[in-house]
mmCIF file with all atom_site columns, C-alpha atoms in Angstrom:
data_model
loop_
_atom_site.group_PDB
_atom_site.id
_atom_site.type_symbol
_atom_site.label_atom_id
_atom_site.label_alt_id
_atom_site.label_comp_id
_atom_site.label_asym_id
_atom_site.label_entity_id
_atom_site.label_seq_id
_atom_site.pdbx_PDB_ins_code
_atom_site.Cartn_x
_atom_site.Cartn_y
_atom_site.Cartn_z
_atom_site.occupancy
_atom_site.B_iso_or_equiv
_atom_site.pdbx_formal_charge
_atom_site.auth_seq_id
_atom_site.auth_comp_id
_atom_site.auth_asym_id
_atom_site.auth_atom_id
_atom_site.pdbx_PDB_model_num
ATOM 1   C CA . MET L 1 1   ? 17.757 12.068  -1.664  1.00 72.00 ? 1   MET L CA 1
ATOM 2   C CA . LEU L 1 2   ? 18.759 8.296   -0.115  1.00 78.00 ? 2   LEU L CA 1
ATOM 3   C CA . PRO L 1 3   ? 20.963 8.418   3.169   1.00 83.00 ? 3   PRO L CA 1
ATOM 4   C CA . PRO L 1 4   ? 24.222 6.898   2.226   1.00 85.00 ? 4   PRO L CA 1
ATOM 5   C CA . SER L 1 5   ? 23.297 4.677   5.459   1.00 86.00 ? 5   SER L CA 1
ATOM 6   C CA . ILE L 1 6   ? 20.953 2.653   3.006   1.00 87.00 ? 6   ILE L CA 1
ATOM 7   C CA . ALA L 1 7   ? 22.409 3.461   -0.307  1.00 88.00 ? 7   ALA L CA 1
ATOM 8   C CA . ASN L 1 8   ? 25.617 1.485   0.278   1.00 91.00 ? 8   ASN L CA 1
ATOM 9   C CA . LYS L 1 9   ? 23.807 -1.338  1.336   1.00 91.00 ? 9   LYS L CA 1
ATOM 10  C CA . SER L 1 10  ? 22.183 -4.031  -0.591  1.00 89.00 ? 10  SER L CA 1
ATOM 11  C CA . LEU L 1 11  ? 18.338 -5.606  -0.331  1.00 88.00 ? 11  LEU L CA 1
ATOM 12  C CA . ALA L 1 12  ? 19.895 -8.584  1.193   1.00 86.00 ? 12  ALA L CA 1
ATOM 13  C CA . GLU L 1 13  ? 21.709 -6.432  3.925   1.00 88.00 ? 13  GLU L CA 1
ATOM 14  C CA . LEU L 1 14  ? 18.677 -4.631  4.772   1.00 87.00 ? 14  LEU L CA 1
ATOM 15  C CA . ASP L 1 15  ? 16.519 -7.494  4.757   1.00 82.00 ? 15  ASP L CA 1
ATOM 16  C CA . ALA L 1 16  ? 14.081 -6.451  1.944   1.00 76.00 ? 16  ALA L CA 1
ATOM 17  C CA . LEU L 1 17  ? 13.514 -9.574  -0.036  1.00 72.00 ? 17  LEU L CA 1
ATOM 18  C CA . LYS L 1 18  ? 10.228 -10.389 1.318   1.00 69.00 ? 18  LYS L CA 1
ATOM 19  C CA . CYS L 1 19  ? 8.068  -10.945 -1.887  1.00 62.00 ? 19  CYS L CA 1
ATOM 20  C CA . SER L 1 20  ? 5.815  -13.415 -2.798  1.00 59.00 ? 20  SER L CA 1
ATOM 21  C CA . VAL L 1 21  ? 7.666  -14.884 -5.822  1.00 60.00 ? 21  VAL L CA 1
ATOM 22  C CA . GLU L 1 22  ? 8.683  -18.414 -6.870  1.00 67.00 ? 22  GLU L CA 1
ATOM 23  C CA . TRP L 1 23  ? 11.974 -18.141 -6.210  1.00 66.00 ? 23  TRP L CA 1
ATOM 24  C CA . ASP L 1 24  ? 13.285 -21.001 -8.929  1.00 75.00 ? 24  ASP L CA 1
ATOM 25  C CA . SER L 1 25  ? 11.708 -18.649 -11.340 1.00 83.00 ? 25  SER L CA 1
ATOM 26  C CA . PRO L 1 26  ? 13.151 -16.543 -13.850 1.00 86.00 ? 26  PRO L CA 1
ATOM 27  C CA . VAL L 1 27  ? 12.198 -13.598 -11.594 1.00 84.00 ? 27  VAL L CA 1
ATOM 28  C CA . GLY L 1 28  ? 12.843 -15.142 -8.392  1.00 82.00 ? 28  GLY L CA 1
ATOM 29  C CA . GLU L 1 29  ? 16.356 -15.854 -9.985  1.00 87.00 ? 29  GLU L CA 1
ATOM 30  C CA . ARG L 1 30  ? 16.568 -12.197 -11.221 1.00 90.00 ? 30  ARG L CA 1
ATOM 31  C CA . ILE L 1 31  ? 15.347 -11.028 -7.439  1.00 88.00 ? 31  ILE L CA 1
ATOM 32  C CA . ARG L 1 32  ? 18.748 -13.155 -6.618  1.00 86.00 ? 32  ARG L CA 1
ATOM 33  C CA . GLU L 1 33  ? 21.153 -11.707 -8.766  1.00 89.00 ? 33  GLU L CA 1
ATOM 34  C CA . LEU L 1 34  ? 20.017 -7.983  -7.739  1.00 91.00 ? 34  LEU L CA 1
ATOM 35  C CA . SER L 1 35  ? 19.811 -9.117  -4.033  1.00 89.00 ? 35  SER L CA 1
ATOM 36  C CA . ASP L 1 36  ? 23.596 -8.161  -3.083  1.00 89.00 ? 36  ASP L CA 1
ATOM 37  C CA . THR L 1 37  ? 23.823 -5.166  -5.603  1.00 93.00 ? 37  THR L CA 1
ATOM 38  C CA . ARG L 1 38  ? 24.242 -1.896  -3.866  1.00 94.00 ? 38  ARG L CA 1
ATOM 39  C CA . ILE L 1 39  ? 21.023 -0.109  -4.151  1.00 92.00 ? 39  ILE L CA 1
ATOM 40  C CA . ARG L 1 40  ? 22.637 3.127   -5.200  1.00 93.00 ? 40  ARG L CA 1
ATOM 41  C CA . ASP L 1 41  ? 24.230 0.789   -8.128  1.00 94.00 ? 41  ASP L CA 1
ATOM 42  C CA . PHE L 1 42  ? 20.832 -0.312  -9.490  1.00 93.00 ? 42  PHE L CA 1
ATOM 43  C CA . SER L 1 43  ? 19.930 0.967   -12.985 1.00 91.00 ? 43  SER L CA 1
ATOM 44  C CA . SER L 1 44  ? 17.022 2.326   -14.228 1.00 90.00 ? 44  SER L CA 1
ATOM 45  C CA . ALA L 1 45  ? 16.141 -0.786  -15.487 1.00 90.00 ? 45  ALA L CA 1
ATOM 46  C CA . ASP L 1 46  ? 17.132 -2.952  -12.520 1.00 93.00 ? 46  ASP L CA 1
ATOM 47  C CA . LEU L 1 47  ? 14.538 -0.216  -10.262 1.00 94.00 ? 47  LEU L CA 1
ATOM 48  C CA . ALA L 1 48  ? 11.914 -0.715  -12.681 1.00 93.00 ? 48  ALA L CA 1
ATOM 49  C CA . PHE L 1 49  ? 11.812 -4.756  -12.399 1.00 92.00 ? 49  PHE L CA 1
ATOM 50  C CA . LEU L 1 50  ? 12.153 -4.464  -8.927  1.00 93.00 ? 50  LEU L CA 1
ATOM 51  C CA . VAL L 1 51  ? 9.545  -1.509  -8.506  1.00 94.00 ? 51  VAL L CA 1
ATOM 52  C CA . ARG L 1 52  ? 7.038  -4.000  -10.400 1.00 92.00 ? 52  ARG L CA 1
ATOM 53  C CA . GLN L 1 53  ? 8.090  -6.781  -7.973  1.00 90.00 ? 53  GLN L CA 1
ATOM 54  C CA . ARG L 1 54  ? 7.554  -4.634  -5.017  1.00 90.00 ? 54  ARG L CA 1
ATOM 55  C CA . VAL L 1 55  ? 10.949 -5.794  -3.790  1.00 89.00 ? 55  VAL L CA 1
ATOM 56  C CA . GLY L 1 56  ? 12.284 -3.555  -1.198  1.00 90.00 ? 56  GLY L CA 1
ATOM 57  C CA . LEU L 1 57  ? 10.000 -0.278  -2.397  1.00 93.00 ? 57  LEU L CA 1
ATOM 58  C CA . GLN L 1 58  ? 10.670 1.452   1.107   1.00 91.00 ? 58  GLN L CA 1
ATOM 59  C CA . PHE L 1 59  ? 14.062 1.392   -0.043  1.00 92.00 ? 59  PHE L CA 1
ATOM 60  C CA . ILE L 1 60  ? 14.179 1.476   -3.745  1.00 93.00 ? 60  ILE L CA 1
ATOM 61  C CA . ALA L 1 61  ? 11.326 4.306   -4.108  1.00 95.00 ? 61  ALA L CA 1
ATOM 62  C CA . PRO L 1 62  ? 13.538 7.220   -2.897  1.00 94.00 ? 62  PRO L CA 1
ATOM 63  C CA . LEU L 1 63  ? 16.147 6.242   -5.311  1.00 93.00 ? 63  LEU L CA 1
ATOM 64  C CA . THR L 1 64  ? 13.497 5.600   -7.926  1.00 95.00 ? 64  THR L CA 1
ATOM 65  C CA . LEU L 1 65  ? 12.170 9.328   -7.720  1.00 96.00 ? 65  LEU L CA 1
ATOM 66  C CA . GLU L 1 66  ? 15.530 10.484  -7.472  1.00 94.00 ? 66  GLU L CA 1
ATOM 67  C CA . ARG L 1 67  ? 16.230 9.473   -10.944 1.00 92.00 ? 67  ARG L CA 1
ATOM 68  C CA . LEU L 1 68  ? 12.446 10.215  -12.234 1.00 95.00 ? 68  LEU L CA 1
ATOM 69  C CA . ARG L 1 69  ? 13.378 13.674  -11.077 1.00 94.00 ? 69  ARG L CA 1
ATOM 70  C CA . SER L 1 70  ? 16.049 14.307  -13.342 1.00 91.00 ? 70  SER L CA 1
ATOM 71  C CA . HIS L 1 71  ? 15.001 12.088  -16.288 1.00 92.00 ? 71  HIS L CA 1
ATOM 72  C CA . PRO L 1 72  ? 11.162 10.622  -16.310 1.00 93.00 ? 72  PRO L CA 1
ATOM 73  C CA . LEU L 1 73  ? 11.817 9.405   -19.589 1.00 90.00 ? 73  LEU L CA 1
ATOM 74  C CA . THR L 1 74  ? 14.648 7.402   -18.965 1.00 77.00 ? 74  THR L CA 1
ATOM 75  C CA . HIS L 1 75  ? 14.904 3.906   -20.395 1.00 69.00 ? 75  HIS L CA 1
ATOM 76  C CA . ARG L 1 76  ? 17.375 1.127   -21.347 1.00 63.00 ? 76  ARG L CA 1
ATOM 77  C CA . ASP L 1 77  ? 15.542 -1.890  -22.761 1.00 68.00 ? 77  ASP L CA 1
ATOM 78  C CA . TYR L 1 78  ? 12.021 -0.914  -23.013 1.00 75.00 ? 78  TYR L CA 1
ATOM 79  C CA . TYR L 1 79  ? 10.214 2.402   -23.865 1.00 79.00 ? 79  TYR L CA 1
ATOM 80  C CA . PRO L 1 80  ? 10.974 5.518   -22.257 1.00 87.00 ? 80  PRO L CA 1
ATOM 81  C CA . GLY L 1 81  ? 9.249  6.025   -19.301 1.00 91.00 ? 81  GLY L CA 1
ATOM 82  C CA . VAL L 1 82  ? 9.159  2.437   -18.174 1.00 92.00 ? 82  VAL L CA 1
ATOM 83  C CA . LEU L 1 83  ? 10.091 3.488   -14.449 1.00 94.00 ? 83  LEU L CA 1
ATOM 84  C CA . LEU L 1 84  ? 7.472  5.689   -14.162 1.00 96.00 ? 84  LEU L CA 1
ATOM 85  C CA . VAL L 1 85  ? 4.968  3.655   -15.586 1.00 95.00 ? 85  VAL L CA 1
ATOM 86  C CA . ALA L 1 86  ? 5.938  0.886   -13.146 1.00 95.00 ? 86  ALA L CA 1
ATOM 87  C CA . ALA L 1 87  ? 5.947  3.715   -10.123 1.00 96.00 ? 87  ALA L CA 1
ATOM 88  C CA . LEU L 1 88  ? 2.776  4.662   -11.045 1.00 97.00 ? 88  LEU L CA 1
ATOM 89  C CA . GLY L 1 89  ? 1.637  0.913   -10.582 1.00 95.00 ? 89  GLY L CA 1
ATOM 90  C CA . VAL L 1 90  ? 2.403  0.246   -7.261  1.00 95.00 ? 90  VAL L CA 1
ATOM 91  C CA . ASP L 1 91  ? -0.309 -0.398  -4.987  1.00 91.00 ? 91  ASP L CA 1
ATOM 92  C CA . GLN L 1 92  ? -2.345 2.286   -3.465  1.00 90.00 ? 92  GLN L CA 1
ATOM 93  C CA . SER L 1 93  ? -1.402 1.077   0.031   1.00 92.00 ? 93  SER L CA 1
ATOM 94  C CA . PHE L 1 94  ? 2.341  2.069   -0.415  1.00 94.00 ? 94  PHE L CA 1
ATOM 95  C CA . TRP L 1 95  ? 1.276  5.691   -1.222  1.00 93.00 ? 95  TRP L CA 1
ATOM 96  C CA . ARG L 1 96  ? -0.573 5.763   1.522   1.00 92.00 ? 96  ARG L CA 1
ATOM 97  C CA . GLU L 1 97  ? 2.104  5.107   4.062   1.00 94.00 ? 97  GLU L CA 1
ATOM 98  C CA . HIS L 1 98  ? 4.188  7.756   2.221   1.00 95.00 ? 98  HIS L CA 1
ATOM 99  C CA . PRO L 1 99  ? 2.021  10.327  0.847   1.00 95.00 ? 99  PRO L CA 1
ATOM 100 C CA . GLN L 1 100 ? 5.331  12.910  0.558   1.00 95.00 ? 100 GLN L CA 1
ATOM 101 C CA . TRP L 1 101 ? 6.471  10.282  -2.043  1.00 95.00 ? 101 TRP L CA 1
ATOM 102 C CA . ARG L 1 102 ? 3.055  9.675   -3.704  1.00 96.00 ? 102 ARG L CA 1
ATOM 103 C CA . ALA L 1 103 ? 2.498  13.732  -4.413  1.00 95.00 ? 103 ALA L CA 1
ATOM 104 C CA . GLU L 1 104 ? 6.042  13.703  -5.715  1.00 96.00 ? 104 GLU L CA 1
ATOM 105 C CA . LEU L 1 105 ? 5.053  10.964  -8.055  1.00 97.00 ? 105 LEU L CA 1
ATOM 106 C CA . GLU L 1 106 ? 1.869  12.645  -9.249  1.00 96.00 ? 106 GLU L CA 1
ATOM 107 C CA . GLU L 1 107 ? 3.949  15.767  -9.759  1.00 97.00 ? 107 GLU L CA 1
ATOM 108 C CA . ILE L 1 108 ? 6.721  14.394  -12.104 1.00 97.00 ? 108 ILE L CA 1
ATOM 109 C CA . ALA L 1 109 ? 3.739  12.061  -13.458 1.00 97.00 ? 109 ALA L CA 1
ATOM 110 C CA . GLN L 1 110 ? 1.671  15.243  -14.594 1.00 96.00 ? 110 GLN L CA 1
ATOM 111 C CA . ARG L 1 111 ? 4.745  17.490  -15.541 1.00 96.00 ? 111 ARG L CA 1
ATOM 112 C CA . THR L 1 112 ? 5.981  14.447  -17.634 1.00 94.00 ? 112 THR L CA 1
ATOM 113 C CA . ILE L 1 113 ? 2.495  14.080  -19.600 1.00 94.00 ? 113 ILE L CA 1
ATOM 114 C CA . ALA L 1 114 ? 1.990  17.895  -20.338 1.00 94.00 ? 114 ALA L CA 1
ATOM 115 C CA . SER L 1 115 ? 5.338  17.907  -21.704 1.00 91.00 ? 115 SER L CA 1
ATOM 116 C CA . LEU L 1 116 ? 4.539  15.057  -24.134 1.00 90.00 ? 116 LEU L CA 1
ATOM 117 C CA . ARG L 1 117 ? 1.341  16.517  -25.224 1.00 89.00 ? 117 ARG L CA 1
ATOM 118 C CA . GLY L 1 118 ? 3.030  19.846  -25.859 1.00 87.00 ? 118 GLY L CA 1
ATOM 119 C CA . ARG L 1 119 ? 5.837  18.376  -28.070 1.00 81.00 ? 119 ARG L CA 1
ATOM 120 C CA . SER L 1 120 ? 5.689  18.627  -32.255 1.00 82.00 ? 120 SER L CA 1
ATOM 121 C CA . HIS L 1 121 ? 2.832  16.310  -33.793 1.00 77.00 ? 121 HIS L CA 1
ATOM 122 C CA . LYS L 1 122 ? 6.421  14.412  -34.990 1.00 78.00 ? 122 LYS L CA 1
ATOM 123 C CA . THR L 1 123 ? 7.592  14.040  -31.902 1.00 74.00 ? 123 THR L CA 1
ATOM 124 C CA . GLN L 1 124 ? 4.467  12.906  -30.268 1.00 74.00 ? 124 GLN L CA 1
ATOM 125 C CA . ARG L 1 125 ? 4.631  10.115  -32.708 1.00 79.00 ? 125 ARG L CA 1
ATOM 126 C CA . LYS L 1 126 ? 7.841  9.187   -31.942 1.00 78.00 ? 126 LYS L CA 1
ATOM 127 C CA . PHE L 1 127 ? 6.727  9.062   -28.057 1.00 83.00 ? 127 PHE L CA 1
ATOM 128 C CA . HIS L 1 128 ? 2.936  7.540   -28.438 1.00 84.00 ? 128 HIS L CA 1
ATOM 129 C CA . ILE L 1 129 ? 3.445  4.335   -26.891 1.00 84.00 ? 129 ILE L CA 1
ATOM 130 C CA . THR L 1 130 ? 5.027  6.048   -23.824 1.00 88.00 ? 130 THR L CA 1
ATOM 131 C CA . LEU L 1 131 ? 2.290  8.621   -23.854 1.00 90.00 ? 131 LEU L CA 1
ATOM 132 C CA . GLU L 1 132 ? -0.335 6.037   -23.873 1.00 92.00 ? 132 GLU L CA 1
ATOM 133 C CA . ALA L 1 133 ? 1.171  4.036   -21.149 1.00 92.00 ? 133 ALA L CA 1
ATOM 134 C CA . LEU L 1 134 ? 1.837  7.036   -19.092 1.00 94.00 ? 134 LEU L CA 1
ATOM 135 C CA . THR L 1 135 ? -1.560 8.339   -19.353 1.00 94.00 ? 135 THR L CA 1
ATOM 136 C CA . GLU L 1 136 ? -3.313 5.234   -18.696 1.00 95.00 ? 136 GLU L CA 1
ATOM 137 C CA . ALA L 1 137 ? -0.859 4.452   -15.742 1.00 95.00 ? 137 ALA L CA 1
ATOM 138 C CA . TYR L 1 138 ? -1.309 7.514   -14.462 1.00 96.00 ? 138 TYR L CA 1
ATOM 139 C CA . ASP L 1 139 ? -5.168 7.634   -14.600 1.00 95.00 ? 139 ASP L CA 1
ATOM 140 C CA . THR L 1 140 ? -5.305 4.437   -12.918 1.00 94.00 ? 140 THR L CA 1
ATOM 141 C CA . PHE L 1 141 ? -2.976 5.916   -10.178 1.00 94.00 ? 141 PHE L CA 1
ATOM 142 C CA . ALA L 1 142 ? -4.800 8.820   -9.580  1.00 92.00 ? 142 ALA L CA 1
ATOM 143 C CA . ALA L 1 143 ? -8.152 6.917   -9.579  1.00 91.00 ? 143 ALA L CA 1
ATOM 144 C CA . ALA L 1 144 ? -6.922 4.583   -6.947  1.00 85.00 ? 144 ALA L CA 1
ATOM 145 C CA . THR L 1 145 ? -4.808 6.625   -4.765  1.00 67.00 ? 145 THR L CA 1
ATOM 146 C CA . PRO L 1 146 ? -6.408 10.420  -4.485  1.00 68.00 ? 146 PRO L CA 1
ATOM 147 C CA . ALA L 1 147 ? -4.263 13.151  -3.362  1.00 62.00 ? 147 ALA L CA 1
ATOM 148 C CA . ILE L 1 148 ? -3.479 12.651  0.495   1.00 57.00 ? 148 ILE L CA 1
#
């Protein structure tokens, strides 16, 4: 669980905006928009965006895992599971520094893939994009960051 001392602060307050992005680009503008939002107030779409941009991972990874623990297929703007796919795409060096988070993410991904594969054929068709994206992201994650 994310401690209140972090959850109630913004990425700007935590000095967590170090990233290699063009600040005058749409991505930079979106990061700037989110920079003053309290971490606990990020939507799952906000988290997926920030995770993909590698912004403030040390602060948003715990919240991301918290959300994924209860709703691994959470989505709003994209396909179900976009936050989980984004988390699986984080660079292996981050997961080496945080093996406990890596292990939890792996367990969530394995459980979610198994759940999707165990559904009826009709339901599987509904989630085929999610299952494809999730399986591909998990395979890359597992190959790049073997269990620590």
